[in-house]
């Protein structure tokens, strides 16, 4: 009886500690989920049974980059903080910058929590109201695209950044 269909542009994406990236998000995906299989050997023909472990695909987004690059720098800072390419102080500095998100957590236990952030993809109904929430638990970035400037480009296309995230799992809720 329901004749309203899911719209590909009916979504809102939110990463809790990346407000500028969330606001300018242009594309996001619901990653694949796979259940492995075990093959049972028999003298005649092998057959498959459900496996024991789920694997989740990569969460990918694209976002318009602000002129001041604030949203690009949010992701850049998170990656630099986690990857500390020059010193361990970069990691410590990043973790301390996230302390406001966990006011009741001791500094000793802050590292594990501050490395991650939950993210949500809200699917909008035909009236553009949130209908479904896909919650990505313990999300962290694994990739941020580079930017290629080109003085010969005559068309005015705004920069789009892309980022990829891993997460522990995702859950789907009806709102």
PDB file of C-alpha atoms in Angstrom, residues 15-100:
ATOM      1  CA  UNK A  15      29.736  12.809  12.270  1.00  0.00           C
ATOM      2  CA  UNK A  16      29.558  13.975  15.847  1.00  0.00           C
ATOM      3  CA  UNK A  17      33.002  15.585  16.010  1.00  0.00           C
ATOM      4  CA  UNK A  18      33.069  16.899  12.402  1.00  0.00           C
ATOM      5  CA  UNK A  19      30.301  19.527  12.265  1.00  0.00           C
ATOM      6  CA  UNK A  20      31.595  21.322   9.158  1.00  0.00           C
ATOM      7  CA  UNK A  21      32.051  18.097   7.196  1.00  0.00           C
ATOM      8  CA  UNK A  22      28.553  16.987   8.170  1.00  0.00           C
ATOM      9  CA  UNK A  23      26.914  20.217   7.019  1.00  0.00           C
ATOM     10  CA  UNK A  24      28.553  20.185   3.575  1.00  0.00           C
ATOM     11  CA  UNK A  25      28.172  16.445   2.909  1.00  0.00           C
ATOM     12  CA  UNK A  26      27.052  15.753  -0.677  1.00  0.00           C
ATOM     13  CA  UNK A  27      27.194  11.952  -0.892  1.00  0.00           C
ATOM     14  CA  UNK A  28      27.270   9.112   1.599  1.00  0.00           C
ATOM     15  CA  UNK A  29      26.734   5.399   1.356  1.00  0.00           C
ATOM     16  CA  UNK A  30      25.319   2.565   3.385  1.00  0.00           C
ATOM     17  CA  UNK A  31      28.197   0.088   3.139  1.00  0.00           C
ATOM     18  CA  UNK A  32      27.770  -3.538   2.287  1.00  0.00           C
ATOM     19  CA  UNK A  33      27.609  -6.176   4.990  1.00  0.00           C
ATOM     20  CA  UNK A  34      28.891  -9.683   4.378  1.00  0.00           C
ATOM     21  CA  UNK A  35      28.515 -12.927   6.256  1.00  0.00           C
ATOM     22  CA  UNK A  36      31.250 -15.357   5.426  1.00  0.00           C
ATOM     23  CA  UNK A  37      30.573 -18.953   4.686  1.00  0.00           C
ATOM     24  CA  UNK A  38      32.114 -22.225   5.680  1.00  0.00           C
ATOM     25  CA  UNK A  39      32.448 -25.005   3.158  1.00  0.00           C
ATOM     26  CA  UNK A  40      31.583 -28.460   4.440  1.00  0.00           C
ATOM     27  CA  UNK A  41      33.493 -31.117   2.543  1.00  0.00           C
ATOM     28  CA  UNK A  42      31.706 -34.341   1.742  1.00  0.00           C
ATOM     29  CA  UNK A  43      32.705 -37.325  -0.396  1.00  0.00           C
ATOM     30  CA  UNK A  44      30.247 -36.233  -3.084  1.00  0.00           C
ATOM     31  CA  UNK A  45      29.703 -32.467  -3.291  1.00  0.00           C
ATOM     32  CA  UNK A  46      30.834 -29.795  -0.882  1.00  0.00           C
ATOM     33  CA  UNK A  47      28.171 -27.464   0.452  1.00  0.00           C
ATOM     34  CA  UNK A  48      28.182 -24.132   2.206  1.00  0.00           C
ATOM     35  CA  UNK A  49      26.801 -23.155   5.596  1.00  0.00           C
ATOM     36  CA  UNK A  50      26.558 -19.683   7.139  1.00  0.00           C
ATOM     37  CA  UNK A  51      29.818 -18.386   8.548  1.00  0.00           C
ATOM     38  CA  UNK A  52      30.451 -16.915  11.960  1.00  0.00           C
ATOM     39  CA  UNK A  53      31.769 -13.416  11.288  1.00  0.00           C
ATOM     40  CA  UNK A  54      30.229 -10.358   9.708  1.00  0.00           C
ATOM     41  CA  UNK A  55      32.394  -7.924   7.805  1.00  0.00           C
ATOM     42  CA  UNK A  56      31.307  -4.378   7.086  1.00  0.00           C
ATOM     43  CA  UNK A  57      32.339  -2.348   4.053  1.00  0.00           C
ATOM     44  CA  UNK A  58      33.914   1.091   4.044  1.00  0.00           C
ATOM     45  CA  UNK A  59      31.815   4.191   4.738  1.00  0.00           C
ATOM     46  CA  UNK A  60      32.546   6.766   2.023  1.00  0.00           C
ATOM     47  CA  UNK A  61      31.451  10.384   1.861  1.00  0.00           C
ATOM     48  CA  UNK A  62      32.007  13.391  -0.385  1.00  0.00           C
ATOM     49  CA  UNK A  63      31.656  16.950   0.846  1.00  0.00           C
ATOM     50  CA  UNK A  64      31.967  20.452  -0.574  1.00  0.00           C
ATOM     51  CA  UNK A  65      35.096  22.131   0.743  1.00  0.00           C
ATOM     52  CA  UNK A  66      34.689  25.502   2.398  1.00  0.00           C
ATOM     53  CA  UNK A  67      36.785  28.415   1.128  1.00  0.00           C
ATOM     54  CA  UNK A  68      38.680  28.536   4.424  1.00  0.00           C
ATOM     55  CA  UNK A  69      39.050  24.740   4.307  1.00  0.00           C
ATOM     56  CA  UNK A  70      37.676  24.353   7.853  1.00  0.00           C
ATOM     57  CA  UNK A  71      35.910  21.084   7.072  1.00  0.00           C
ATOM     58  CA  UNK A  72      38.929  19.655   5.241  1.00  0.00           C
ATOM     59  CA  UNK A  73      41.111  20.613   8.194  1.00  0.00           C
ATOM     60  CA  UNK A  74      38.746  18.866  10.650  1.00  0.00           C
ATOM     61  CA  UNK A  75      39.368  15.563   8.909  1.00  0.00           C
ATOM     62  CA  UNK A  76      43.046  16.311   8.360  1.00  0.00           C
ATOM     63  CA  UNK A  77      43.504  17.032  12.071  1.00  0.00           C
ATOM     64  CA  UNK A  78      41.766  13.800  13.055  1.00  0.00           C
ATOM     65  CA  UNK A  79      43.983  11.732  10.744  1.00  0.00           C
ATOM     66  CA  UNK A  80      47.176  13.517  11.848  1.00  0.00           C
ATOM     67  CA  UNK A  81      46.172  13.093  15.493  1.00  0.00           C
ATOM     68  CA  UNK A  82      45.619   9.362  15.079  1.00  0.00           C
ATOM     69  CA  UNK A  83      48.605   8.740  12.833  1.00  0.00           C
ATOM     70  CA  UNK A  84      51.086  11.060  14.628  1.00  0.00           C
ATOM     71  CA  UNK A  85      53.588  11.177  11.756  1.00  0.00           C
ATOM     72  CA  UNK A  86      56.120  13.370  13.553  1.00  0.00           C
ATOM     73  CA  UNK A  87      55.713  12.752  17.286  1.00  0.00           C
ATOM     74  CA  UNK A  88      53.522  11.127  19.894  1.00  0.00           C
ATOM     75  CA  UNK A  89      52.673  14.622  21.127  1.00  0.00           C
ATOM     76  CA  UNK A  90      50.443  15.029  18.065  1.00  0.00           C
ATOM     77  CA  UNK A  91      48.313  12.132  19.288  1.00  0.00           C
ATOM     78  CA  UNK A  92      48.231  13.481  22.843  1.00  0.00           C
ATOM     79  CA  UNK A  93      47.333  16.958  21.607  1.00  0.00           C
ATOM     80  CA  UNK A  94      44.505  15.590  19.465  1.00  0.00           C
ATOM     81  CA  UNK A  95      43.111  13.467  22.308  1.00  0.00           C
ATOM     82  CA  UNK A  96      43.215  16.446  24.682  1.00  0.00           C
ATOM     83  CA  UNK A  97      41.402  18.598  22.090  1.00  0.00           C
ATOM     84  CA  UNK A  98      38.532  16.086  22.203  1.00  0.00           C
ATOM     85  CA  UNK A  99      38.182  16.095  26.016  1.00  0.00           C
ATOM     86  CA  UNK A 100      35.143  18.404  25.816  1.00  0.00           C
TER      87      UNK A 100
END
